[in-house]
Every structure is written in C-alpha cells, then in structure tokens.
Coordinates of C-alpha atoms in Angstrom, one line a residue:
X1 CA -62.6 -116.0 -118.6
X2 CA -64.9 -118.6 -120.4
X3 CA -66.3 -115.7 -122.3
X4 CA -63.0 -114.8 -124.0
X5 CA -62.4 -118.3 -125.0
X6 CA -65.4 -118.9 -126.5
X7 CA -65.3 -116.0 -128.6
X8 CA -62.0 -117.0 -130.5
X9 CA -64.0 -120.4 -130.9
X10 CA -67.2 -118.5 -132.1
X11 CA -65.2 -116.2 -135.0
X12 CA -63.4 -119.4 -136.1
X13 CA -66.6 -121.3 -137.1
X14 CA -68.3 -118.1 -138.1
X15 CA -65.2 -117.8 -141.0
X16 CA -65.4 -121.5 -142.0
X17 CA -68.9 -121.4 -142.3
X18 CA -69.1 -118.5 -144.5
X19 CA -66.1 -120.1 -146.9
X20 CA -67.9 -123.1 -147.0
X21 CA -70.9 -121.0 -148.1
X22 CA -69.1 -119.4 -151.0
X23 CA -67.5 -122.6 -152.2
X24 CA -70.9 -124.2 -152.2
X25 CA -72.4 -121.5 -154.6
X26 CA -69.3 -121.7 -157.3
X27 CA -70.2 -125.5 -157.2
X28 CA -73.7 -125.1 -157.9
X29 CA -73.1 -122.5 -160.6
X30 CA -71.3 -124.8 -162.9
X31 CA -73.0 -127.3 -162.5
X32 CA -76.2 -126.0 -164.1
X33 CA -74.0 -124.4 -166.5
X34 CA -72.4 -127.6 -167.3
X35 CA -76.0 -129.3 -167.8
X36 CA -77.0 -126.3 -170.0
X37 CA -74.1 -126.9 -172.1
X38 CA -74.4 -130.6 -172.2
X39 CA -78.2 -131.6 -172.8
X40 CA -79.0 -128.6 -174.4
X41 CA -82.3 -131.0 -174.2
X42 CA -84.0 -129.3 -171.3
X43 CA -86.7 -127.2 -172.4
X44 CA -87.4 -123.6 -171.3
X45 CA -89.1 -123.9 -167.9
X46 CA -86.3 -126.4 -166.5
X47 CA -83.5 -123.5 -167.5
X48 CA -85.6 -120.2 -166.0
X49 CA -86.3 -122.7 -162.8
X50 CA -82.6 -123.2 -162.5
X51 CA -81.6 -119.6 -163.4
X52 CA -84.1 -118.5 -160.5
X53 CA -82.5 -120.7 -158.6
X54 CA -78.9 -119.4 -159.3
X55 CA -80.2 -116.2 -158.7
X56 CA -81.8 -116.7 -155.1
X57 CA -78.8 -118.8 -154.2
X58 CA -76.3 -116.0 -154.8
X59 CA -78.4 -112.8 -153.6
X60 CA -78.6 -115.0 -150.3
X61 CA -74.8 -115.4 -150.5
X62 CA -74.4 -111.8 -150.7
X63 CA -76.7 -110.7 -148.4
X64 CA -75.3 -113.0 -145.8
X65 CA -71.5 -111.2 -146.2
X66 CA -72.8 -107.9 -144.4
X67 CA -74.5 -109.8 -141.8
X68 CA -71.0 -111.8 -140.7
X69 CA -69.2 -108.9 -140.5
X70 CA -71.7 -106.7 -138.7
X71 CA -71.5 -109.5 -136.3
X72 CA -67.5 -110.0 -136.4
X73 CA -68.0 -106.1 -135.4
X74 CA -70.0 -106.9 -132.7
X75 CA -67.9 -109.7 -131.2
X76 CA -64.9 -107.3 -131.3
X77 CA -67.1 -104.7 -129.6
X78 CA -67.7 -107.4 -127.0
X79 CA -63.9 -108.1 -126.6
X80 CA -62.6 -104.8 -126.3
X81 CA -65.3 -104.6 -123.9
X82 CA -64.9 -107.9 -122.1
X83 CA -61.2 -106.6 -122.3
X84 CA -61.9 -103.5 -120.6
X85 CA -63.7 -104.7 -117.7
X86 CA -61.1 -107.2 -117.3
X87 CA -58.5 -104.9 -116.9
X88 CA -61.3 -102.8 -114.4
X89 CA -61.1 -106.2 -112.6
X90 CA -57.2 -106.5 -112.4
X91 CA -57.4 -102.9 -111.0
X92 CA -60.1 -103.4 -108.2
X93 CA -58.1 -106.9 -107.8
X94 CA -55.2 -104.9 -107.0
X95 CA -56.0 -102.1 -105.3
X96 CA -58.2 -105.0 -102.8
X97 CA -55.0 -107.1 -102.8
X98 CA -53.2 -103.7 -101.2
X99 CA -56.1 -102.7 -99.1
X100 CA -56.0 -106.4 -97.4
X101 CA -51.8 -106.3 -97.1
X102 CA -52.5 -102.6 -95.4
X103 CA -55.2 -104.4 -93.1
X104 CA -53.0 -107.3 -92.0
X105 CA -50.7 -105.0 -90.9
X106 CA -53.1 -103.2 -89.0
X107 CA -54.1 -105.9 -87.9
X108 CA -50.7 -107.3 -86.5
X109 CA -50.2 -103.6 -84.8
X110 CA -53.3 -104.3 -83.4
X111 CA -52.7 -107.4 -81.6
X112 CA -49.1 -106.4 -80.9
X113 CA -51.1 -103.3 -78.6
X114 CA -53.4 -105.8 -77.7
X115 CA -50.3 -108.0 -76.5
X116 CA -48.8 -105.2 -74.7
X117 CA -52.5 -103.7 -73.0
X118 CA -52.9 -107.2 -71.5
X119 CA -49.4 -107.5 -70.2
X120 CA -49.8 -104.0 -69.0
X121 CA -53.6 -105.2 -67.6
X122 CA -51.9 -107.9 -65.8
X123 CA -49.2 -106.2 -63.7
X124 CA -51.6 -103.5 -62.8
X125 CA -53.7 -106.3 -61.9
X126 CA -51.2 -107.8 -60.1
X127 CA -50.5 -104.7 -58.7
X128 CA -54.0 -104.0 -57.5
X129 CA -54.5 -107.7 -56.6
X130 CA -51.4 -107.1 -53.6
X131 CA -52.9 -103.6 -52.8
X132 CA -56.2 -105.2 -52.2
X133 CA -54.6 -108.2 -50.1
X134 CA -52.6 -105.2 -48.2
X135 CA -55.2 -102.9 -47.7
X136 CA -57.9 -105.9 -46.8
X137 CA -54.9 -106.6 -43.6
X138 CA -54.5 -103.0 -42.4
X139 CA -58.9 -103.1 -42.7
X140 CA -58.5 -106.1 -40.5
X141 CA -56.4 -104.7 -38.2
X142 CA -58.0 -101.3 -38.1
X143 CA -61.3 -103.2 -37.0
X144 CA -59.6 -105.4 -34.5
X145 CA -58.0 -102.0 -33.0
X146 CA -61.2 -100.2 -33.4
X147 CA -62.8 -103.2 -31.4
X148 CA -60.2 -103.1 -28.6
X149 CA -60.6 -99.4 -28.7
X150 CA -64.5 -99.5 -28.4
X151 CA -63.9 -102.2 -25.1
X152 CA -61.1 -99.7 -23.5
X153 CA -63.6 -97.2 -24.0
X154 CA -66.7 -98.8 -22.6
X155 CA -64.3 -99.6 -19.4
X156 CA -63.6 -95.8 -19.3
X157 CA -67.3 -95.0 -19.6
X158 CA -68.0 -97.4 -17.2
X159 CA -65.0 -95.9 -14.7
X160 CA -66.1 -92.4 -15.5
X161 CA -69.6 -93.0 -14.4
X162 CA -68.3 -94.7 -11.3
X163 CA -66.4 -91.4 -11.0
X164 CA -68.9 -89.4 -11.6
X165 CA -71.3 -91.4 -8.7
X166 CA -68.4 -91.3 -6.4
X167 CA -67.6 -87.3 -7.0
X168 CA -71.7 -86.8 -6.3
X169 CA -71.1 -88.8 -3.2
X170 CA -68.2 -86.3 -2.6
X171 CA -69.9 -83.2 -3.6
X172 CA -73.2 -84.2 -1.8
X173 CA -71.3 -85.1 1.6
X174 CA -69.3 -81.4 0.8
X175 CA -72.1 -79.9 1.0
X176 CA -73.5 -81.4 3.9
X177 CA -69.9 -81.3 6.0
X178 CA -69.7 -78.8 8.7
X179 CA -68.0 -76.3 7.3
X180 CA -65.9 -74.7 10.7
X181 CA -63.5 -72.0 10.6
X182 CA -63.0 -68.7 13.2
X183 CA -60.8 -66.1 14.1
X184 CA -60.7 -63.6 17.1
X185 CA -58.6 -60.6 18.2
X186 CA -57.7 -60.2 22.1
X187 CA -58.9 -57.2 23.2
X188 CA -59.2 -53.4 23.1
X189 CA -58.2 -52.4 26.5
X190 CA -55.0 -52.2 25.9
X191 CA -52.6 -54.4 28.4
X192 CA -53.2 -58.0 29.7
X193 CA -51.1 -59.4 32.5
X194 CA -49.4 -59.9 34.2
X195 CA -51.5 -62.7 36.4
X196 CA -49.9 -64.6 39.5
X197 CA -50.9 -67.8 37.5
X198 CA -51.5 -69.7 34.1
X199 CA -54.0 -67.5 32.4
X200 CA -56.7 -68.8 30.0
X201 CA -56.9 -65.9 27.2
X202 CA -60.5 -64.6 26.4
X203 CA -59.9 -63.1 22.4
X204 CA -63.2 -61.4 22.5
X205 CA -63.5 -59.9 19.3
X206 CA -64.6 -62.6 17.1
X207 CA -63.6 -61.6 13.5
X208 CA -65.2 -64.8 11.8
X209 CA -66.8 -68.2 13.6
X210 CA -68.5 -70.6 10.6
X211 CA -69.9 -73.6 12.5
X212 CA -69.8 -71.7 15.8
X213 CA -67.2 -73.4 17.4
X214 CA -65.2 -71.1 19.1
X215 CA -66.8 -69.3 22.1
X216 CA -65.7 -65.7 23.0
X217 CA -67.1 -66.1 26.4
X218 CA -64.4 -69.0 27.6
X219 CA -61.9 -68.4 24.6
X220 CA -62.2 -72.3 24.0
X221 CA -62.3 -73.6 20.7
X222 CA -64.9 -76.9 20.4
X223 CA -64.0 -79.4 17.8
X224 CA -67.9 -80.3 16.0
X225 CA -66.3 -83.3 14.5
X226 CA -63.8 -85.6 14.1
X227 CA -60.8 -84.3 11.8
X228 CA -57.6 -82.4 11.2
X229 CA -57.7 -78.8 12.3
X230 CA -54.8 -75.7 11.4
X231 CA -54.5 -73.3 14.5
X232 CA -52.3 -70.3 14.3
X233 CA -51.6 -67.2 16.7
X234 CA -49.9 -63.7 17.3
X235 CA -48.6 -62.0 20.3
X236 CA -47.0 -58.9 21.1
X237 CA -46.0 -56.5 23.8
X238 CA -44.6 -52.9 23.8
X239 CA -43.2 -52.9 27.5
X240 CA -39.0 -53.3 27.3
X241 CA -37.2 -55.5 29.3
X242 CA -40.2 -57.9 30.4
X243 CA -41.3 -61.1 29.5
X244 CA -43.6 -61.8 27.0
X245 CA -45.0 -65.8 26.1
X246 CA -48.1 -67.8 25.5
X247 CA -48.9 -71.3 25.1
X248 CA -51.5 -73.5 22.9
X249 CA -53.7 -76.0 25.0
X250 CA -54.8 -79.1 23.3
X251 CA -57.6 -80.9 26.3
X252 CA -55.3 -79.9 29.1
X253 CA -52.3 -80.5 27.3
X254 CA -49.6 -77.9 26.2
X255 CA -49.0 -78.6 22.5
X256 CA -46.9 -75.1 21.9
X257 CA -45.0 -72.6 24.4
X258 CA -43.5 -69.7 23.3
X259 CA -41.4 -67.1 24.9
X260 CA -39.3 -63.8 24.1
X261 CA -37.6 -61.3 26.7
X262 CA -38.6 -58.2 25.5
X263 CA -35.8 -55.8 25.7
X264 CA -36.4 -53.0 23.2
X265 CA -40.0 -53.3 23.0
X266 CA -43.0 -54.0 20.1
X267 CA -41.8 -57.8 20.5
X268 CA -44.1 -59.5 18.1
X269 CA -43.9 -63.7 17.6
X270 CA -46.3 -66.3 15.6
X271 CA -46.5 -69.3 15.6
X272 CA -49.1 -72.6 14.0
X273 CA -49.8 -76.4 14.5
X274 CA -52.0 -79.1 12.5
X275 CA -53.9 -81.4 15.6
X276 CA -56.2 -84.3 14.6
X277 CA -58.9 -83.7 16.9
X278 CA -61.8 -85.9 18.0
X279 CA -65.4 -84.6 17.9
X280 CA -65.7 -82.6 21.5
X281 CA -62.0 -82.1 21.5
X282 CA -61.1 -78.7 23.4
X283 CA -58.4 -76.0 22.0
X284 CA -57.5 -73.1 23.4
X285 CA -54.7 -70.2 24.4
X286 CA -52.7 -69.2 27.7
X287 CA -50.8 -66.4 29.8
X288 CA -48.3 -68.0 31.6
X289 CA -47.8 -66.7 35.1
X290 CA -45.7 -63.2 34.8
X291 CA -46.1 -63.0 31.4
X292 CA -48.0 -60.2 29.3
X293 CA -49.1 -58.8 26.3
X294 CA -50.7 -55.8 24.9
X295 CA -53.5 -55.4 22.2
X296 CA -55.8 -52.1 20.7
X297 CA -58.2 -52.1 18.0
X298 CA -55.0 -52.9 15.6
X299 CA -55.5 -56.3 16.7
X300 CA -52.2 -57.2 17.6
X301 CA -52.8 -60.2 19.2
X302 CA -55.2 -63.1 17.7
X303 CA -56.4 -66.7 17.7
X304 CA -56.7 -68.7 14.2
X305 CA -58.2 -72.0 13.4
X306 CA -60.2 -73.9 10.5
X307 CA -61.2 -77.7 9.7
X308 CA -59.0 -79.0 7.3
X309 CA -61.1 -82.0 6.7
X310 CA -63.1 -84.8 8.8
X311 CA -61.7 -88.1 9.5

C-alpha cells in the first residue's frame, strides 16, 4: 500500500520538474538574445560562449524528455504490476478468509463430537464405575463363600479320615471275627423214631461248619462268641396218620415246638428263630417222645445256623 501512494507522489514531481525545466530554458534563450540585441557591444568570443551555452542548455533539455518518459513507462510498468500482485493478494486473502470460515466450522463439529464422546465417555464410565462396584461385591462374596466352603471342606476331610480310620478298624476286626456258619442233614437210614422219650437229634451229614461249631457227634451247636445267631430247620415224615414234631433247645430251654398229625403223608414243616447267645451258649434239636421223622440222601430233614454278628 505505501508503494502505490508514493508513486502518484513520484509522477507528480517528476512532471513539475520537467515543466519547470522547459520554462527555465525559454527564459534563458531571450535573455541572451535580448543582450545581443541590446549591447550589440559584446565582442565575438562573449556571443559564441553564450551560443555554446544555448546550445548545451537545450540538447540537455531534449535529451532529458526521453529519459522522463522511459521512466513514466517504467512506473506504469511497476503499477500494473504492483496492481497485479495486489489483486493476487485479494485472491489468496480470499480464498484464506474461506479456508479459515471452512475450519471453524470443522472446528465447531469437532468439539460438538468431542462434546458428545465425553458425555458418551462418562455414562459408560458410569456404567463401568457401578459394574466394577457390583462385580467387586459378588468377588467379595464369592471369596467369603469359597472361604466357608474351604472350612466345611477341611471338616469333611477331617470326618472322612476319621471314617476312613474307623472303617479300617471295622475291616481289620472283619477280618479277624470268627466267621461261624453250619448246616447238616439227618441222616440216610431212612426212619427215626419213634423213642419212648425226648430225643436229642444227631444230623450227621454236615453240609458246611465255618468256625467248627456245630458237632455231628452230639448234634449241639456251640456258640464261639458272644452275638446274635439265625437258626432254621426242616422236618418231614411219609407215614399217614402219626405224629410228627420237633423242638429247638436253647441251654435246656425249649425256644420252638412244632407239631403236625400226619394224615395223608410226606408232611413237611419249617420253621427259624434269631437268639442272642453268649460265648459257650448251647443250641441244639429234639424228638419228642412218640414223635418221628424220616430222612434219605434227599435231605429232607436239616439243621441251619450262622453268626449274624458279635455283641
């Protein structure tokens, strides 16, 4: 901008210069011809001095008219130029003024996403913030459960391996109880009875006797130890219209009687009884007086009994 207002300033004193440069030389031009005319007294030399003088004067006039305006030219160059570039300017101005415009709106959208991300950031923070707090409690409680969980289960351990001791105990004293079990059949011969009195039975086929309490020789069945023993028999008889019957001795006692009137023959009859018996204890089968029975190798009649367990 100062360049374009100095120019204006610069042609205006270029013009008045070179007026006053013209109007300078007229002056001095009739003047010496005035003092030519008037003193007609001045010899030769003083008039060719002057007249070379005139001459210089005016050739430097002349030669300075082509120099002004090749300047002039110049300057206006350098306007339209200056011109030129200033419009260039406007245009750049412009165009930036647009660009900026286009980046504050940018810029607004920006911060209005910006706005919106950290609202968004802070629910879901919010959000995660409570999640935390929630899952933090059921982490809590999780380890508090886990801890009761791990005591119950020590107290388990701790009960199983009392178990465990106690079911050795029980398998070790298993295996070291009397294990005592028999049966016998009565006989081959055929009939038994009848006898004038009560009748110990003999069943001498022994079928099984584990612990060897039951002796075939006497009938009588030993108890080893103390405990609770099953006893079961059979009887039978073919003879009709008879009496048939037998009873179960506990130490002299009679713990069972049975009796049938056999009338049609092959009378068969059971029977069984659960006795706690003390170690020593004494069981054992009898005829009653008048009574009999009748036994082959089908082993119609027989005598049963096992330890339940000790006591």
């Amino acid at each position: 901008m100062k360049t374009v207002v100095i120019l204006p300033v610069l042609l205006l004193c270029l013009c008045a210069s070179w007026a006053q440069g013209e109007s300078g030389g007229a002056g001095e031009n009739d003047f010496f011809r005035n003092t030519q005319t008037e003193s007609h007294m001045d010899d030769e030399k003083a008039e060719t001095e002057a007249t070379e003088t005139t001459h210089k004067q005016t050739d430097s006039e002349k030669a300075s008219v082509p120099d002004l305006w090749a300047e002039l030219k110049e300057l206006r160059d350098m306007v339209v130029e200056q011109r030129v570039e200033l419009r260039n300017m406007r245009e750049k101005m412009e165009q930036q003024r647009n660009e900026l415009s286009s980046m504050k709106v940018n810029l607004q959208l920006y911060r209005n996403e910006l706005e919106q991300l950290q609202k968004d950031n802070a629910e879901v923070l919010a959000a995660i913030v409570g999640t935390l707090a929630v899952s933090e409690k059921t982490v809590d409680d999780l380890q508090r459960e886990n801890s009761q969980q791990t005591a119950q289960l020590s107290a388990i351990g701790a009960r199983m391996t009392d178990t465990e001791s106690q079911l050795k105990e029980l398998q070790r004293e298993s295996a070291q109880r009397l294990k005592v079990a028999f049966s016998a059949a009565l006989t081959d011969s055929g009939q038994v009875g009848p006898f004038d009195s009560d009748t110990t039975l003999i069943y001498t086929k022994v079928l099984s006797n584990s612990g060897q309490a039951y002796n075939s020789a006497t009938g009588i069945f030993t108890a080893p130890v103390k405990g609770m023993y099953y006893f079961r028999f059979t009887a039978f008889d073919y003879h009709g219209h008879v009496d048939n019957g037998v009873s179960l001795y506990h130490n002299g006692r009679s713990v069972i009687y049975n009796t049938v009137y056999n009338q049609n023959a092959y009378e068969y009859f059971s029977n069984a009884v659960t006795l706690q018996l003390e170690k020593g204890d004494k069981v054992y089968m009898r005829l009653p007086a008048k009574f009999q029975l009748y036994d082959n190798d089908s082993n119609h009649n027989t005598f049963t009994g096992f330890l339940l367990f000790s006591v």
